[in-house]
XYZ file of N, CA and C in Angstrom:
831
model
N 100.394 95.317 84.891
C 100.260 94.846 83.592
C 98.714 94.430 83.258
N 98.502 94.489 81.843
C 96.985 94.426 81.414
C 96.290 93.135 81.658
N 95.116 92.556 81.484
C 94.194 91.481 81.777
C 95.222 90.345 81.027
N 95.533 89.030 81.783
C 96.205 88.079 81.011
C 97.380 87.973 81.144
N 98.118 89.047 81.641
C 99.496 88.971 81.543
C 100.618 88.214 82.772
N 99.230 87.735 83.459
C 99.790 86.812 84.588
C 100.328 87.357 85.845
N 99.730 88.378 86.147
C 99.889 89.023 87.211
C 99.794 88.163 88.733
N 98.818 87.635 88.728
C 98.198 86.633 90.103
C 99.056 85.340 89.556
N 99.110 84.780 88.523
C 100.155 83.719 88.625
C 101.378 83.745 88.860
N 101.948 84.891 88.784
C 103.510 85.562 89.003
C 103.537 85.345 90.570
N 102.497 86.296 91.222
C 102.598 86.351 92.500
C 102.432 85.362 93.345
N 101.462 84.403 93.073
C 101.365 83.035 93.717
C 102.371 82.124 93.640
N 102.973 82.363 92.645
C 104.225 81.373 92.434
C 105.762 81.916 92.970
N 105.339 83.242 93.136
C 106.750 83.991 93.895
C 106.457 83.154 95.575
N 105.033 83.345 95.806
C 104.755 83.156 97.217
C 105.094 81.570 97.637
N 104.749 80.815 96.698
C 105.305 79.268 96.773
C 106.426 79.257 96.965
N 107.246 79.760 95.941
C 108.626 79.779 96.405
C 109.445 80.281 97.504
N 108.911 81.391 97.714
C 109.541 81.923 99.085
C 109.060 81.379 100.616
N 107.838 80.360 100.483
C 107.428 79.651 101.465
C 108.510 78.242 101.376
N 108.759 77.679 100.347
C 109.661 76.685 100.437
C 110.877 77.143 100.948
N 111.565 78.283 100.622
C 112.937 78.873 101.562
C 112.815 79.057 102.482
N 111.749 79.718 103.303
C 111.364 80.412 104.324
C 110.145 79.295 105.082
N 110.570 78.428 106.202
C 109.458 77.882 106.742
C 108.568 78.424 107.711
N 109.005 79.798 108.223
C 108.177 80.309 108.891
C 107.031 81.149 108.311
N 107.451 81.462 107.012
C 106.494 82.567 106.155
C 105.167 82.088 106.212
N 104.027 83.140 106.246
C 102.655 82.833 106.121
C 102.368 84.203 104.758
N 101.487 83.343 103.976
C 100.647 84.471 102.983
C 99.270 84.591 102.903
N 98.875 85.418 103.092
C 97.349 85.971 103.233
C 97.116 86.884 101.756
N 95.670 86.692 101.271
C 95.496 87.265 100.146
C 94.271 87.310 100.415
N 94.056 89.041 100.031
C 92.657 89.699 99.436
C 92.446 90.165 98.252
N 91.509 90.129 97.402
C 90.993 90.454 96.109
C 89.940 91.321 96.117
N 90.256 92.397 95.105
C 88.977 93.300 94.847
C 88.289 92.452 93.804
N 87.097 93.205 93.575
C 86.127 92.748 92.874
C 85.497 93.571 92.078
N 85.414 93.319 90.778
C 85.030 94.075 89.697
C 83.461 94.446 89.780
N 82.675 93.694 90.580
C 81.258 93.715 90.438
C 80.939 94.771 92.027
N 81.173 94.206 92.735
C 81.211 94.608 94.046
C 82.351 95.473 94.799
N 83.517 95.386 94.645
C 84.495 95.664 95.265
C 84.429 97.423 95.334
N 84.167 98.198 94.714
C 84.026 99.662 94.782
C 83.209 100.023 95.802
N 82.112 99.496 95.977
C 81.058 99.644 96.968
C 80.940 98.858 98.419
N 82.273 98.115 97.974
C 82.229 97.076 99.486
C 83.425 97.523 100.360
N 83.126 98.197 101.370
C 84.218 98.473 102.145
C 85.237 97.797 102.636
N 86.624 97.675 102.311
C 87.642 96.942 103.160
C 87.273 95.384 102.646
N 87.022 95.144 101.328
C 86.669 93.776 100.839
C 88.201 92.844 101.146
N 89.135 93.583 100.090
C 90.793 92.744 100.274
C 91.236 92.420 101.357
N 90.902 93.894 102.720
C 91.450 93.726 103.952
C 90.708 92.448 104.637
N 89.393 92.513 104.575
C 88.234 91.589 105.111
C 88.887 90.048 104.679
N 89.168 89.762 103.579
C 89.676 88.385 102.955
C 90.828 88.045 103.776
N 91.815 89.193 103.561
C 93.351 88.950 104.094
C 92.874 88.772 105.551
N 92.384 89.518 106.292
C 92.565 88.994 107.363
C 91.808 87.681 108.093
N 91.065 87.282 106.923
C 90.136 86.154 107.301
C 90.837 85.054 107.367
N 91.862 85.420 106.249
C 92.836 84.210 105.884
C 93.553 83.860 107.459
N 93.957 85.211 107.949
C 94.963 84.884 109.019
C 94.260 84.743 110.456
N 93.030 84.352 110.192
C 92.381 84.075 111.149
C 91.411 82.893 111.180
N 91.821 81.903 109.874
C 91.682 80.571 109.939
C 90.677 80.310 108.524
N 90.230 81.336 107.769
C 89.621 81.094 106.675
C 89.931 81.028 105.666
N 90.549 79.615 105.359
C 91.617 79.212 104.123
C 91.275 77.870 103.430
N 89.969 77.484 104.040
C 89.393 76.067 102.936
C 89.164 76.449 101.545
N 88.394 77.620 101.550
C 87.672 77.898 100.220
C 89.080 78.535 99.456
N 89.942 79.378 99.881
C 90.902 79.691 99.275
C 91.731 78.334 98.595
N 92.049 77.315 99.260
C 92.569 76.018 98.672
C 91.787 75.619 97.724
N 90.403 75.435 97.930
C 89.500 74.963 96.918
C 89.619 75.610 95.486
N 90.075 76.972 95.657
C 89.748 77.808 94.553
C 91.060 77.968 93.881
N 91.948 76.975 94.512
C 93.459 77.554 93.769
C 94.188 78.801 94.243
N 93.497 79.487 95.079
C 94.370 80.776 95.645
C 95.513 80.623 96.374
N 95.754 79.427 97.226
C 96.460 79.035 98.200
C 96.960 77.560 98.275
N 98.258 77.282 98.795
C 98.627 75.959 98.859
C 98.304 75.478 100.407
N 97.978 74.152 100.045
C 97.676 73.344 101.400
C 98.695 73.450 102.540
N 99.685 73.746 101.932
C 100.882 74.058 102.961
C 100.816 75.246 103.776
N 100.439 76.188 102.677
C 100.085 77.501 103.503
C 98.988 77.730 104.261
N 97.845 76.979 103.788
C 96.745 76.788 104.817
C 96.667 76.064 105.666
N 97.876 75.182 105.885
C 98.048 74.323 107.507
C 99.061 75.593 108.103
N 99.863 76.447 107.640
C 100.671 77.197 108.548
C 99.662 78.020 109.128
N 98.766 78.701 108.457
C 97.828 79.486 108.677
C 96.570 78.839 110.184
N 96.411 77.561 109.932
C 95.646 77.000 110.851
C 96.478 76.791 112.089
N 97.793 76.657 112.109
C 98.375 76.290 112.922
C 98.834 77.817 113.894
N 98.696 79.088 112.863
C 98.940 79.961 113.491
C 97.919 80.753 114.174
N 96.941 80.150 113.982
C 95.463 80.534 114.536
C 95.510 81.068 116.166
N 95.999 80.174 116.919
C 96.215 80.536 118.256
C 96.708 81.812 118.485
N 97.947 82.293 117.527
C 98.627 83.464 117.886
C 97.827 84.325 117.370
N 97.324 84.333 115.943
C 96.140 85.694 115.470
C 95.171 85.863 116.357
N 94.532 85.033 116.851
C 93.415 84.979 117.788
C 93.806 86.031 119.169
N 94.706 85.581 119.735
C 95.152 86.252 120.729
C 95.621 87.773 120.103
N 96.136 87.937 119.190
C 96.585 89.371 118.773
C 95.339 90.196 118.406
N 94.386 89.567 117.730
C 93.343 90.165 117.368
C 92.265 90.775 118.799
N 92.529 89.693 119.529
C 91.729 90.078 121.241
C 92.284 91.132 121.751
N 93.904 91.125 121.769
C 94.599 92.017 122.652
C 94.548 93.240 121.972
N 94.645 93.266 120.565
C 94.986 94.823 119.575
C 93.863 95.460 119.210
N 93.171 94.434 118.718
C 92.379 94.990 117.547
C 90.924 94.276 117.990
N 90.529 94.405 118.672
C 88.971 93.819 119.178
C 87.879 94.451 118.457
N 88.012 95.777 118.093
C 86.822 96.244 117.128
C 86.867 95.754 115.803
N 87.726 94.916 115.365
C 87.460 94.248 114.047
C 86.548 92.993 113.915
N 86.670 92.760 114.935
C 85.963 91.252 115.121
C 84.153 91.577 114.662
N 83.539 90.823 113.734
C 82.314 91.100 113.296
C 82.431 91.954 112.166
N 83.390 93.066 112.364
C 83.154 94.371 111.672
C 84.354 94.026 109.966
N 85.347 93.534 110.471
C 86.196 93.129 109.472
C 86.693 91.563 109.309
N 86.237 90.566 110.612
C 86.427 89.826 110.908
C 85.576 88.953 111.141
N 85.136 87.785 110.507
C 83.720 87.021 110.905
C 84.073 86.468 112.443
N 83.357 87.061 113.271
C 83.568 86.698 114.761
C 82.974 85.584 114.873
N 81.877 84.675 114.339
C 81.645 83.500 114.856
C 82.356 82.397 114.343
N 82.803 82.552 113.317
C 83.936 81.605 112.779
C 85.409 81.701 113.575
N 85.593 82.912 113.791
C 86.916 83.222 114.562
C 86.501 82.310 115.898
N 85.713 82.557 116.761
C 85.474 81.725 118.139
C 85.381 80.326 117.773
N 84.582 79.888 116.635
C 84.403 78.352 116.231
C 86.220 77.858 116.210
N 86.467 78.253 115.407
C 87.960 77.697 115.008
C 89.188 77.972 116.174
N 88.795 79.066 117.109
C 89.951 79.444 118.272
C 89.631 77.934 119.112
N 88.637 77.635 119.425
C 88.172 76.319 119.784
C 87.887 76.519 121.272
N 88.711 75.586 122.108
C 88.370 75.404 123.579
C 88.513 76.616 124.477
N 89.788 77.111 124.044
C 90.175 78.393 124.553
C 88.956 79.313 124.789
N 88.635 79.812 123.810
C 87.506 80.820 124.072
C 86.176 80.158 124.911
N 85.962 78.956 124.395
C 84.820 78.327 124.748
C 84.893 77.951 126.365
N 86.130 78.059 126.967
C 86.473 77.830 128.360
C 86.575 78.946 129.407
N 86.077 79.910 128.531
C 86.017 81.295 128.985
C 87.344 82.216 129.382
N 88.316 81.903 128.390
C 89.354 82.704 128.924
C 89.254 83.982 128.377
N 88.210 84.667 127.794
C 88.027 86.159 127.791
C 89.095 86.593 126.825
N 88.915 85.472 125.384
C 89.961 86.217 124.351
C 89.173 87.593 123.627
N 87.905 87.761 123.511
C 87.383 88.804 123.054
C 86.603 90.057 123.756
N 87.315 90.061 125.245
C 87.092 90.929 126.091
C 87.786 92.152 125.533
N 87.224 93.445 125.937
C 87.990 94.510 125.333
C 88.831 95.018 126.711
N 89.732 95.489 126.198
C 90.972 95.926 126.855
C 90.226 97.072 127.880
N 90.643 97.409 129.089
C 90.032 98.459 129.647
C 90.709 99.859 128.937
N 89.486 100.563 128.636
C 89.638 101.963 127.726
C 89.384 101.864 126.421
N 89.063 100.692 125.969
C 89.024 99.901 124.389
C 87.492 100.360 123.963
N 87.020 101.005 123.385
C 85.651 100.991 123.002
C 85.427 100.436 121.658
N 84.321 99.678 121.640
C 84.002 98.806 120.344
C 83.184 99.562 119.448
N 83.323 99.676 118.206
C 82.641 100.303 117.058
C 81.198 99.817 117.454
N 80.915 98.537 117.549
C 79.805 98.440 117.744
C 78.819 98.344 119.025
N 79.905 98.819 120.100
C 79.417 99.058 121.437
C 78.169 100.073 121.480
N 76.988 99.672 122.406
C 76.377 100.829 122.921
C 76.913 101.875 123.863
N 77.889 102.745 123.207
C 78.670 103.710 124.155
C 78.193 104.994 123.407
N 77.875 105.812 124.285
C 77.710 107.197 123.498
C 78.619 107.795 122.879
N 79.869 107.616 123.244
C 80.929 108.247 122.694
C 81.352 107.659 121.348
N 81.180 106.711 121.432
C 81.469 105.698 120.671
C 80.005 106.533 118.880
N 78.955 105.996 119.261
C 77.802 106.196 118.851
C 78.037 107.928 117.858
N 78.536 108.926 118.786
C 78.646 110.089 118.075
C 80.085 110.165 117.672
N 80.813 109.427 117.554
C 82.081 109.576 116.897
C 82.138 109.963 115.548
N 82.820 110.656 114.981
C 83.070 111.147 113.571
C 83.158 110.055 112.448
N 82.822 109.703 111.622
C 83.202 108.781 110.218
C 84.867 108.926 110.460
N 85.440 110.009 110.349
C 87.039 110.053 110.282
C 87.672 109.224 111.337
N 87.077 109.603 112.772
C 87.701 108.880 114.010
C 87.450 107.893 113.782
N 86.424 107.005 113.440
C 86.040 105.684 113.103
C 86.918 104.884 112.616
N 87.329 105.364 111.200
C 88.132 104.864 110.258
C 89.440 104.992 110.669
N 89.807 106.373 111.257
C 91.331 106.110 111.841
C 91.637 105.197 112.759
N 90.505 104.876 113.735
C 90.466 103.707 114.836
C 90.648 102.204 113.824
N 90.152 102.367 112.953
C 89.899 100.866 112.008
C 91.385 100.743 111.523
N 91.776 102.002 110.874
C 93.346 101.879 110.308
C 94.402 101.388 111.567
N 94.340 102.252 112.392
C 95.283 101.435 113.482
C 95.313 100.251 113.901
N 93.850 99.647 114.044
C 93.879 98.575 114.654
C 94.300 97.372 113.671
N 93.857 97.477 112.511
C 94.136 96.664 111.242
C 95.773 96.748 111.151
N 96.417 98.003 110.974
C 97.896 98.064 110.700
C 98.794 97.483 112.322
N 98.240 97.549 113.581
C 98.637 97.416 114.677
C 99.056 96.110 114.686
N 97.644 95.438 114.429
C 97.331 93.676 114.539
C 98.358 93.151 113.490
N 98.252 93.483 112.264
C 99.213 92.985 111.304
C 100.937 92.925 111.482
N 101.447 94.285 112.279
C 102.644 94.190 112.767
C 103.123 93.335 113.883
N 101.992 93.301 114.377
C 101.958 92.272 115.475
C 102.291 91.211 115.579
N 101.540 90.630 114.472
C 101.435 88.909 113.714
C 102.774 88.970 113.208
N 103.480 89.916 112.417
C 105.025 89.948 111.884
C 106.048 89.707 112.902
N 105.506 90.128 113.800
C 106.768 89.698 114.863
C 106.739 88.575 115.090
N 105.707 87.545 114.908
C 105.870 86.199 115.588
C 106.158 85.309 114.091
N 105.698 85.810 112.895
C 105.875 84.869 111.667
C 105.965 85.969 110.706
N 106.940 85.833 109.733
C 106.960 86.987 108.795
C 105.812 86.818 107.639
N 105.267 87.954 106.826
C 104.099 87.826 106.244
C 104.391 88.309 104.788
N 103.849 87.670 103.919
C 103.640 88.225 102.645
C 102.146 88.366 102.468
N 101.674 89.675 102.144
C 100.372 90.431 101.939
C 100.062 90.582 100.804
N 99.119 89.816 99.901
C 99.041 89.921 98.291
C 97.543 90.583 98.465
N 97.498 91.790 97.669
C 96.275 92.514 97.456
C 95.979 92.531 95.767
N 95.201 91.631 95.062
C 94.986 91.145 93.950
C 93.971 92.214 93.263
N 94.251 92.717 92.167
C 93.392 93.449 91.397
C 93.055 94.630 91.976
N 94.090 95.763 92.607
C 93.556 96.778 93.250
C 93.309 97.817 92.557
N 93.044 97.425 91.092
C 92.426 98.796 90.248
C 91.036 98.790 90.334
N 90.293 97.523 91.009
C 89.030 97.614 91.453
C 88.898 97.995 93.034
N 89.865 98.539 93.450
C 90.153 98.946 95.136
C 88.875 99.815 95.728
N 88.358 99.460 96.632
C 87.317 100.583 97.323
C 88.242 101.556 97.963
N 87.363 102.652 98.021
C 88.311 104.158 98.795
C 88.448 103.526 99.989
N 87.840 103.174 100.858
C 88.420 102.727 102.576
C 89.549 101.497 102.469
N 89.912 101.026 101.560
C 90.886 99.809 101.388
C 91.935 100.800 100.865
N 91.422 101.737 99.800
C 92.986 102.268 99.220
C 93.357 103.350 100.469
N 92.858 103.741 101.303
C 93.314 104.907 102.459
C 93.881 103.657 103.268
N 93.427 102.688 103.670
C 93.961 101.878 104.950
C 95.340 101.003 104.045
N 95.408 100.987 102.885
C 96.321 100.327 101.968
C 97.733 101.494 102.317
N 97.158 102.496 101.932
C 98.296 103.972 102.052
C 98.792 103.823 103.473
N 97.920 103.864 104.539
C 98.456 103.922 105.912
C 99.440 102.802 106.181
N 98.792 101.954 105.948
C 99.714 100.448 106.051
C 101.084 100.495 105.641
N 101.147 100.983 104.138
C 102.573 100.927 103.618
C 103.497 101.894 104.142
N 102.866 103.149 105.086
C 103.701 104.021 105.547
C 104.295 103.208 107.011
N 103.826 102.361 107.330
C 104.309 101.752 108.711
C 105.072 100.420 108.546
N 105.019 99.711 107.316
C 105.865 98.387 107.372
C 107.235 98.377 107.452
N 108.066 99.526 106.749
C 109.275 99.413 106.667
C 110.382 98.823 107.127
N 110.021 98.842 108.596
C 110.911 98.160 109.308
C 110.399 96.818 110.008
N 109.221 96.317 109.478
C 108.640 95.312 109.982
C 108.699 94.033 108.953
N 108.683 92.546 109.420
C 108.658 91.499 108.529
C 107.651 91.414 107.676
N 107.074 92.283 107.081
C 105.739 92.539 106.264
C 106.191 92.917 104.856
N 105.819 91.765 103.789
C 105.991 92.294 102.374
C 104.687 92.476 101.612
N 104.244 93.706 101.148
C 103.023 93.822 100.660
C 103.274 93.828 98.964
N 102.297 93.191 98.223
C 102.159 92.966 96.790
C 101.143 93.322 96.104
N 100.894 94.216 95.455
C 99.612 94.640 94.910
C 99.712 94.586 93.612
N 98.586 93.990 92.915
C 98.490 93.884 91.489
C 97.453 94.388 90.997
N 97.593 95.104 89.699
C 96.665 96.063 88.724
C 97.042 96.375 87.472
N 96.079 96.714 86.902
C 95.956 96.929 85.610
C 96.202 98.236 85.335
N 97.253 98.965 84.851
C 97.538 100.375 84.812
C 96.325 101.171 83.996
N 96.322 100.495 82.867
C 95.006 101.226 82.356
C 93.742 101.551 82.774
N 93.505 100.789 83.738
C 92.399 100.995 84.378
C 91.959 102.232 85.194
N 93.476 102.849 85.682
C 93.741 104.142 86.588
C 93.432 104.999 85.990
N 93.184 105.065 84.557
C 92.904 106.676 83.901
C 91.259 106.755 84.043
N 90.249 105.466 84.470
C 89.105 106.454 84.570
C 88.613 106.560 85.755
N 87.756 107.592 85.613
C 87.212 108.119 86.847
C 86.336 107.398 87.685
N 86.378 107.834 88.775
C 85.122 107.230 89.671
C 83.997 108.189 90.042
N 82.946 108.169 90.116
C 82.057 109.341 90.508
C 82.651 110.667 90.283
N 83.013 111.039 89.167
C 83.575 112.257 88.804
C 84.645 112.644 89.762
N 85.556 111.293 90.264
C 86.781 111.938 91.149
C 87.860 110.573 90.397
N 88.907 111.329 90.446
C 90.010 110.517 90.299
C 90.130 108.952 90.841
N 90.810 108.193 90.153
C 91.005 106.945 90.699
C 92.093 107.209 92.099
N 92.003 106.472 92.969
C 92.618 106.847 94.439
C 93.938 106.103 94.007
N 94.424 105.014 92.991
C 95.640 104.549 93.144
C 96.914 105.184 92.764
N 96.784 105.945 91.561
C 97.919 106.564 91.527
C 98.619 107.397 92.337
N 98.049 108.310 93.255
C 98.658 109.126 94.090
C 99.363 108.264 95.254
N 98.613 107.025 95.538
C 99.224 105.934 96.650
C 100.438 105.233 95.813
N 100.498 104.806 94.595
C 101.612 104.650 94.048
C 102.712 105.652 93.919
N 102.627 106.597 93.862
C 103.796 107.862 93.888
C 104.236 107.902 94.806
N 103.046 108.007 96.020
C 103.683 108.159 97.484
C 104.460 106.956 98.020
N 104.169 105.759 97.613
C 104.883 104.492 97.967
C 106.273 104.609 97.355
N 106.389 104.863 96.032
C 107.513 105.016 95.169
C 108.752 106.253 95.636
N 108.076 107.098 96.359
C 108.800 108.202 96.807
C 109.103 107.778 98.064
N 108.449 106.889 98.969
C 108.996 106.420 100.201
C 110.260 105.099 99.935
N 109.912 104.220 98.629
C 110.743 103.094 98.848
C 111.383 102.936 97.556
N 111.432 103.779 96.859
C 112.145 103.691 95.451
C 111.254 103.333 94.488
N 111.571 102.850 93.257
C 110.867 102.291 92.283
C 110.811 100.452 92.557
N 109.560 100.228 93.023
C 109.003 99.227 93.480
C 108.131 98.430 92.522
N 107.821 98.932 91.411
C 106.940 98.406 90.698
C 107.682 97.389 89.486
N 106.873 96.515 89.126
C 107.518 95.758 87.957
C 106.331 95.564 87.071
N 106.812 96.030 85.983
C 105.768 96.153 84.606
C 105.928 94.813 83.497
N 104.502 94.002 83.905
C 104.892 92.853 82.993
C 104.637 92.979 81.705
N 104.012 94.189 80.882
C 104.077 94.648 79.506
C 105.053 95.196 79.092
N 106.384 95.384 79.890
C 107.321 96.030 79.156
C 108.461 95.263 78.592
N 107.755 93.617 78.235
C 109.056 92.910 77.360
C 108.891 93.095 76.100
N 110.321 92.979 75.888
C 110.599 92.897 74.521
C 110.383 91.783 73.772
N 110.319 91.639 72.517
C 110.348 90.345 71.529
C 111.003 89.230 71.900
N 112.335 89.629 72.403
C 113.359 88.679 72.871
C 112.885 88.025 74.019
N 112.365 88.872 74.742
C 111.822 88.219 76.015
C 110.689 87.473 75.959
N 109.591 87.960 75.342
C 108.533 87.174 75.151
C 108.811 85.687 74.521
N 109.843 85.622 73.507
C 110.059 84.494 72.846
C 110.509 83.431 74.037
N 111.317 84.036 74.838
C 112.169 83.120 75.732
C 110.830 82.508 76.696
N 109.754 83.139 76.846
C 108.709 82.977 77.611
C 108.288 81.890 76.927
N 107.685 81.853 75.553
C 107.274 81.007 74.562
C 108.062 79.548 74.928
N 109.477 79.563 74.792
C 110.354 78.483 74.633
C 109.919 77.815 75.889
N 110.046 78.679 77.509
C 110.270 78.019 78.352
C 108.763 77.313 78.631
N 107.752 77.800 77.954
C 106.387 77.529 78.353
C 106.381 75.959 77.841
N 106.966 76.016 76.290
C 106.844 74.763 75.608
C 107.585 73.622 76.217
N 108.892 73.757 76.807
C 109.516 73.191 77.399
C 109.261 72.642 78.734
N 108.300 73.229 79.289
C 107.421 72.743 80.417
C 107.180 71.775 81.060
N 106.804 70.682 79.429
C 106.766 69.409 79.436
C 107.765 68.893 78.340
N 107.810 67.723 78.449
C 108.516 66.874 77.369
C 107.779 67.044 76.016
N 108.620 67.144 74.897
C 107.783 67.539 73.595
C 108.798 67.605 72.294
N 108.255 67.211 71.457
C 109.148 67.297 69.995
C 108.792 68.270 68.897
N 108.083 69.269 69.573
C 107.740 70.813 69.136
C 109.024 71.354 68.587
N 109.138 71.644 67.412
C 110.241 71.935 66.524
C 110.448 73.892 66.717
N 111.743 74.496 66.064
C 112.017 75.805 66.182
C 110.479 76.504 65.562
N 110.211 75.748 64.204
C 108.957 76.515 63.460
C 107.744 76.613 64.286
N 107.416 75.428 64.754
C 106.266 75.646 65.760
C 106.238 76.676 66.691
N 107.445 76.943 67.198
C 107.834 77.724 68.372
C 107.488 79.374 67.819
N 108.034 79.253 66.726
C 108.001 80.797 66.096
C 106.717 81.254 65.515
N 105.636 79.913 65.161
C 104.481 80.194 64.494
C 103.663 80.394 65.886
N 103.763 79.860 67.281
C 103.098 80.100 68.175
C 103.589 81.683 68.582
N 104.804 82.078 68.751
C 104.904 83.191 69.132
C 104.418 84.460 68.162
N 104.333 84.279 67.205
C 103.984 84.929 66.166
C 102.131 85.499 66.240
N 101.639 84.388 66.481
C 100.292 84.453 66.526
C 100.196 84.923 67.962
N 100.644 85.012 68.923
C 100.282 85.180 70.238
C 101.038 86.681 70.849
N 102.249 86.908 70.031
C 102.952 87.986 70.712
C 103.558 87.542 71.937
N 103.445 86.506 72.509
C 103.874 86.048 73.585
C 103.095 86.424 74.675
N 101.784 86.686 74.530
C 100.911 86.992 75.577
C 100.678 85.955 76.421
N 100.917 86.105 77.796
C 101.001 84.571 78.642
C 99.648 84.033 78.639
N 98.490 84.915 78.652
C 96.974 83.884 78.554
C 96.828 83.384 77.369
N 97.174 84.169 76.304
C 96.738 83.965 75.058
C 97.508 82.782 74.475
N 98.728 82.705 75.053
C 100.019 81.547 74.458
C 99.511 80.338 75.205
N 99.374 80.317 76.576
C 99.073 79.050 77.294
C 97.805 78.525 76.985
N 96.458 79.500 76.783
C 95.506 78.486 76.172
C 95.636 78.005 74.711
N 96.173 78.785 73.596
C 96.547 78.362 72.461
C 97.120 77.264 72.362
N 98.566 76.915 73.155
C 99.178 75.818 73.162
C 98.439 74.667 74.002
C-alpha cells in the first residue's frame, strides 16, 4: 500500500493480537531507512536480530513493540544467546552488537562459560585467519546468510517467531538477498515473515539497475501462492466501513451526515481520516 495506508499499524496490531492468543509467540521488527537503508548493509536484519538478543528498550519507547513482547524477548535472551554462540558466532559484532549481548547475557558469560567461543572448524569473519581474509565476498555473504537463517530456525524451534520487515521498498541489496534466502527455508518452521512496502516505489531504478524486490516477491508467490495483501484495493463501501469503525472507536454523537462528509473529504485514506478526525 502507499504511504499512510496503515501498513505498519495493521502489522503491529496483528502482532499484538497474535501474542494475546499465543503466549509463547515472540515478535521481532526490523525497519529499512529512506536515508541510509540502501547503503547500510543488513540494516533491517541487524535491528531484528538486535531485538532477539535483548535490544528492546528503545523499541518500546518508540511504540514499535509492546512491553509484553519486550519482556518475552528479555526472558528469551538466555536461549537466543546460546543459539548465537553455537550456530552463528560470526554474527557477533558484524550484525549483532557483541558488547550489548555480553552485558545482557550477564553472569553466564562473565563466569567464563565460553558462550562466544567458536566451535571447532568455525572461522570468524573478523578473525586473523588467512583463509577468512582471502575468502571471496560471495563466500562471506553465503556464510552470513546461512548463519542468520540457521540461527532463526533454531530459535523458532524453541519459540514461534513473527519477523516483521518494515518499509522494504528501501531495502538494501544485501538484505534483499538475505530475505530471499530466508524465505526459501522457513516453509516448515514456526516462523512467519511479514514485509511491508509501497508498490509504487518498486518502479524506480537504483544505480541504473532494477529494484530487487519485485523478483523476490514473484519468487515468494511462486513458492507460497498469493500471500500479498493490497491495502489500497478497497472499494468505497469498504473505506466507508473503516470511517464508521474509526469514528465509533470512542463514544460519540457524530451523525451520518458528519461521517459522510468525513469520508467525502478523505476518501477513507487511513492517515488522512485519522488526522482530520
